[in-house]
Short mmCIF file of C-alpha atoms in Angstrom, two decimals:
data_model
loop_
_atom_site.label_atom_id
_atom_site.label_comp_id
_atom_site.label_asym_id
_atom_site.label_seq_id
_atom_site.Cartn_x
_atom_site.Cartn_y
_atom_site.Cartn_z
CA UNK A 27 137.96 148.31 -69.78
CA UNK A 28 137.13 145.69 -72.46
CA UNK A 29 136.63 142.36 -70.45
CA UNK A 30 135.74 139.84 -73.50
CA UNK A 31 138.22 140.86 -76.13
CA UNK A 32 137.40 139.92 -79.74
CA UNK A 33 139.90 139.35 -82.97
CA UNK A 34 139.72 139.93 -85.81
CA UNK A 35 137.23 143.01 -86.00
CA UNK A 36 136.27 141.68 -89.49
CA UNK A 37 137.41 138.73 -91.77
CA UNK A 38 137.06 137.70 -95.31
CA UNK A 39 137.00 134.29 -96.55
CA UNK A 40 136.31 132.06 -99.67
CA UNK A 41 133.04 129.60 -99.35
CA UNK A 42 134.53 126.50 -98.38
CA UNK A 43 137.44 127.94 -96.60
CA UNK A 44 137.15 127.79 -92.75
CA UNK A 45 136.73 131.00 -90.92
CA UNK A 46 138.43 131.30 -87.35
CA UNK A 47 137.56 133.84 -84.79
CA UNK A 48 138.88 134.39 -81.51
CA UNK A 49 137.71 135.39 -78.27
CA UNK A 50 139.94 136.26 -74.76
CA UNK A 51 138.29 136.99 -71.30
CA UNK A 52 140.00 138.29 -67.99
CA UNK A 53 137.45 137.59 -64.80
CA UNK A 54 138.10 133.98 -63.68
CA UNK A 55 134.92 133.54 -62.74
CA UNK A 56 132.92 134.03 -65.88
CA UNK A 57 131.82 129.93 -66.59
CA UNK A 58 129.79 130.35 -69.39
CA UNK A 59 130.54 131.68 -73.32
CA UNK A 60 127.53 131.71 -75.92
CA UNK A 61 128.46 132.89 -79.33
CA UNK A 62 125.77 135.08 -80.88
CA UNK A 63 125.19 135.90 -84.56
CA UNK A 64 123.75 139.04 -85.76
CA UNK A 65 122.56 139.84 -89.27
CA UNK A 66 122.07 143.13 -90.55
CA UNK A 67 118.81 144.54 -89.27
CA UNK A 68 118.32 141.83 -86.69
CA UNK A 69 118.56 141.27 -83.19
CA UNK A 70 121.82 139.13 -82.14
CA UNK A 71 120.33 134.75 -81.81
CA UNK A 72 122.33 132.38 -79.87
CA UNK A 73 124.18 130.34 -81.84
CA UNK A 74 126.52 127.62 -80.01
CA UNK A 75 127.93 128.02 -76.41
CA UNK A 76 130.47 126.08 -73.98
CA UNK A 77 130.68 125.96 -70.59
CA UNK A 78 133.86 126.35 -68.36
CA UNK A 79 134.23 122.39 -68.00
CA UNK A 80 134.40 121.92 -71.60
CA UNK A 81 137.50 122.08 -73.78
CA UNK A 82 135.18 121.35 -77.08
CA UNK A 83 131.75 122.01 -78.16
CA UNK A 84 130.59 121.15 -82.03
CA UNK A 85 127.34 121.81 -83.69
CA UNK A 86 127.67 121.21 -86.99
CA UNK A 87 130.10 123.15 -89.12
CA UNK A 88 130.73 125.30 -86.06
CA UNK A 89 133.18 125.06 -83.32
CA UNK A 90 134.46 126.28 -80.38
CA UNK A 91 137.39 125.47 -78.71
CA UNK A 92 137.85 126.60 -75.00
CA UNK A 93 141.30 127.17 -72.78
CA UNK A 94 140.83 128.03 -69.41
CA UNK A 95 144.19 128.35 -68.28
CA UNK A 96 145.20 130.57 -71.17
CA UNK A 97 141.12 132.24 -70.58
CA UNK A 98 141.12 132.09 -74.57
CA UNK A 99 138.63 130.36 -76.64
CA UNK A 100 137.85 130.58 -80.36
CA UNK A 101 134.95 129.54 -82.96
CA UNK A 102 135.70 127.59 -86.20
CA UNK A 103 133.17 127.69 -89.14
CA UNK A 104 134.02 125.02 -91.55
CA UNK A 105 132.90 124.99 -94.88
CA UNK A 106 131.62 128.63 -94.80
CA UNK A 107 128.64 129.61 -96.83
CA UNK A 108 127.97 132.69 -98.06
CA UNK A 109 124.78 132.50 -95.64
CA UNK A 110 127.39 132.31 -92.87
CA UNK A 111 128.09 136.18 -93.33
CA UNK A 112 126.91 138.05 -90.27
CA UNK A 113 128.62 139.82 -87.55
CA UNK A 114 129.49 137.35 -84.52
CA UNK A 115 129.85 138.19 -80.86
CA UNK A 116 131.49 136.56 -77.86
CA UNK A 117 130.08 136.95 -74.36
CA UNK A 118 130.06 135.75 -71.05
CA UNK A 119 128.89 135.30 -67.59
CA UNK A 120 129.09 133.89 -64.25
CA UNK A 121 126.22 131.82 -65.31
CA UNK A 122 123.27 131.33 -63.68
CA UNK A 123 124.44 131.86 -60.33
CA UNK A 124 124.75 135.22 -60.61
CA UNK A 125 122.60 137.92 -60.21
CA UNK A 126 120.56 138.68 -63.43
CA UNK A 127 123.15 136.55 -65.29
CA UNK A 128 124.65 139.44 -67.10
CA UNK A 129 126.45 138.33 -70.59
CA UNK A 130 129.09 140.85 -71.29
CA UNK A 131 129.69 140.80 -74.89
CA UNK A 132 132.70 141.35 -76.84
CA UNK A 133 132.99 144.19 -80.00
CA UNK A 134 132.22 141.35 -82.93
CA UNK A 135 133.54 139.82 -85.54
CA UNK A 136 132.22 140.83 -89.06
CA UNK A 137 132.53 137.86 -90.98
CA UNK A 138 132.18 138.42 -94.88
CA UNK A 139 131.64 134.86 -96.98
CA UNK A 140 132.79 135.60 -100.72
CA UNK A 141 131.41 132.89 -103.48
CA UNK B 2 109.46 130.01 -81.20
CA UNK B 3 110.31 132.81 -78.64
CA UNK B 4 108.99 136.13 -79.41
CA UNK B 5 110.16 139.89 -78.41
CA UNK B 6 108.54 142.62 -80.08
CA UNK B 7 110.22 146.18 -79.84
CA UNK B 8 108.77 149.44 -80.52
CA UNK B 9 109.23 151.96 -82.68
CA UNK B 10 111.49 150.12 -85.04
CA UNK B 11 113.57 153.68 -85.39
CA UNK B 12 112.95 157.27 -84.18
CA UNK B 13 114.00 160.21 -84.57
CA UNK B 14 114.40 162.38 -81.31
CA UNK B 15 115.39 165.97 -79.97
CA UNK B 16 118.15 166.35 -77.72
CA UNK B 17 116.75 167.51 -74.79
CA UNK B 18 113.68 165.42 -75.61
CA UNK B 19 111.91 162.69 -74.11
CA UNK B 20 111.89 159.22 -75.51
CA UNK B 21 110.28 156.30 -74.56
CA UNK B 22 110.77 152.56 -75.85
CA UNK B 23 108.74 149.45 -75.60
CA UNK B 24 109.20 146.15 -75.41
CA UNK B 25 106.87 143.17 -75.33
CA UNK B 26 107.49 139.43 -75.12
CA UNK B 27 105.24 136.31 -75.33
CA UNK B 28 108.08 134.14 -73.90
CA UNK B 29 106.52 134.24 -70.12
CA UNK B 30 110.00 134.91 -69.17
CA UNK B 31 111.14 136.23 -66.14
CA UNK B 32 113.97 138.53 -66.92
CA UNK B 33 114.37 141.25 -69.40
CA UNK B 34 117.02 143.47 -70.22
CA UNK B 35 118.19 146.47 -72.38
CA UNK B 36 121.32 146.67 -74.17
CA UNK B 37 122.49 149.41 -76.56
CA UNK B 38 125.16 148.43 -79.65
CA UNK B 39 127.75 151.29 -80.98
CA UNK B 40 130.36 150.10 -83.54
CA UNK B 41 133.06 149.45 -82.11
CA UNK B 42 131.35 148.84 -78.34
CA UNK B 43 129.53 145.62 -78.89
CA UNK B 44 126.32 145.33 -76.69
CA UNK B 45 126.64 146.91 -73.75
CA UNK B 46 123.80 146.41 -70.75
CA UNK B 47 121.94 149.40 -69.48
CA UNK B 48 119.18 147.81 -67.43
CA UNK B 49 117.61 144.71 -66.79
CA UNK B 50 114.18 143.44 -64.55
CA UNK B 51 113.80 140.14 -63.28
CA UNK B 52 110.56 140.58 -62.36
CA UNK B 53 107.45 142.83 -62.71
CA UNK B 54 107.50 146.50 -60.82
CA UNK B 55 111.25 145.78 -60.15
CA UNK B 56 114.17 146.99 -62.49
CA UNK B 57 117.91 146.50 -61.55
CA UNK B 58 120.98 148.68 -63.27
CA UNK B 59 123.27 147.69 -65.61
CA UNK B 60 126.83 148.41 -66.47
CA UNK B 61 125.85 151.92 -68.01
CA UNK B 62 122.32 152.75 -66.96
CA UNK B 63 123.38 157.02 -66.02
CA UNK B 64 121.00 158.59 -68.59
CA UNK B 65 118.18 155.92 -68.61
CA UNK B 66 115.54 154.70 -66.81
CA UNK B 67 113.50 151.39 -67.01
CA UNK B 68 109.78 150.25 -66.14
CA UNK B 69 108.39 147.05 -65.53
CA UNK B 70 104.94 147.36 -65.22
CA UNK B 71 104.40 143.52 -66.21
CA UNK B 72 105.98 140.07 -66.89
CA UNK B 73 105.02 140.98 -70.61
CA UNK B 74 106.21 144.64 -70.67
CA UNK B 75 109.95 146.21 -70.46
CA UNK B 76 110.01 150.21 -71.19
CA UNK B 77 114.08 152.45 -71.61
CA UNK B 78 113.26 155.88 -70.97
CA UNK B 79 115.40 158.67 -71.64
CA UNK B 80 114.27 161.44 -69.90
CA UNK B 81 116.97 163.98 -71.83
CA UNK B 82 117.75 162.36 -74.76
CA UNK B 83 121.40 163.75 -75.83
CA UNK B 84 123.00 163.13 -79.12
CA UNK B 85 125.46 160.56 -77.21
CA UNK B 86 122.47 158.25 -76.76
CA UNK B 87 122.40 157.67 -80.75
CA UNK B 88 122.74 153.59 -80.73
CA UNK B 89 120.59 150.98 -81.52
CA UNK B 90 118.85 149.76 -78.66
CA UNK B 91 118.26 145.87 -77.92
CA UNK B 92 115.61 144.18 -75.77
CA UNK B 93 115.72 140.46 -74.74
CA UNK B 94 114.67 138.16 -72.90
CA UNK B 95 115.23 134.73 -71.01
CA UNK B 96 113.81 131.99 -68.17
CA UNK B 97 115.29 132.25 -65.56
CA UNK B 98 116.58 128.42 -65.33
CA UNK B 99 118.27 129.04 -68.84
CA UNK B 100 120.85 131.45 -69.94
CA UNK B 101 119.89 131.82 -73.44
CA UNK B 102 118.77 135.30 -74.66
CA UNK B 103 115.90 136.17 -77.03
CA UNK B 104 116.23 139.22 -78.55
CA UNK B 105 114.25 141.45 -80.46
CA UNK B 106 114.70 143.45 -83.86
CA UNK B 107 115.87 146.38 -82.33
CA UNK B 108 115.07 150.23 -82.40
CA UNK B 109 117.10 152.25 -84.09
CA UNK B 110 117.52 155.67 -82.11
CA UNK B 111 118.71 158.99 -83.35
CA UNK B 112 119.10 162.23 -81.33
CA UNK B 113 119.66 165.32 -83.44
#
């Protein structure tokens, strides 16, 4: 049973072009979504998160947007750069309230930049 | 900057075998944990210690066992390795007042 559900599994776009990928969740009480960024032969690094309260969080040229009464939430990467190109993941957890904060971690997003 | 080393970077194991890996962090963090990535699976927790001598299971820790005989150190053992345990393996780490993980570079484990 997936609980964080990613889409697409992989997506292509031009540099320049804005890259959208989505994220869905089913425990109500996860409060807490980092997006992580893996590139090949690395370990996954945190990249931007958003807590429950939050409808919006920006860094830069990425995004995420946050429903909680739909439990969806996606990132936006603006401007892409062929640097961008990495596989992206989608977690969360109760925070850190509970025990051993445990991210559960969607499937990914394989994000390919093209020049 | 954060640091978790993992060792070996890959190895090649028996099935029936058994396999050890390491992890070390500089981070003086107090929790660790081991997660294993399969296309198609994302990373998936097997164990995790929040402090020394103490390890707590994951979501999927049947086949593995974990050791924390210091703050610094954070050992997955598979005591019979089967080919199902093929993955790459993930340690990180974090402080207990923050929820961001470090992670390290990963070991890349395959049982033939």
């Amino acid at each position: 049973q997936q609980q964080v559900r990613q889409s697409p599994q992989s997506l292509t776009v031009w540099e320049g072009e804005t890259a959208i990928l989505n994220c869905s969740y089913e425990d109500s009480t996860f409060n807490y979504f980092p997006w992580y960024q893996q590139f090949p032969g690395e370990g996954p690094a945190l990249l931007i998160s958003i807590r429950s309260v939050s409808d919006k969080k920006e860094d830069g040229r990425f995004t995420i947007f946050f429903n909680k009464r739909e439990k969806k939430l996606s990132l936006h990467i603006t401007d892409s750069q062929p640097g961008d190109s990495a596989t992206y993941f989608c977690a969360a957890s109760e925070g850190t309230n509970s025990a051993g904060n445990k991210l559960t971690f969607g499937i990914g997003t394989r994000v390919l930049v093209r020049p | 900057e954060a640091a978790v080393t993992q060792s070996p970077r890959s190895k090649v194991a028996v099935t029936g075998g058994k396999v050890t890996l390491s992890c070390h962090q500089t981070n003086n963090h107090d929790y660790m944990y081991w997660y294993r990535q399969d296309t198609g699976h994302g990373l998936r927790l097997i164990h995790y210690s929040y402090v020394a001598d103490s390890t707590e299971k994951g979501d999927i820790p049947d086949g593995y066992k974990a050791s924390r005989p210091s703050q610094e150190n954070f050992s997955l053992i598979l005591e019979l390795a089967s080919l199902s345990q093929t993955a790459v393996y993930f340690c990180a780490s974090r402080e207990t007042a923050n929820e961001r993980l470090f992670f390290g570079h990963g070991t890349k484990l395959s049982v033939l």
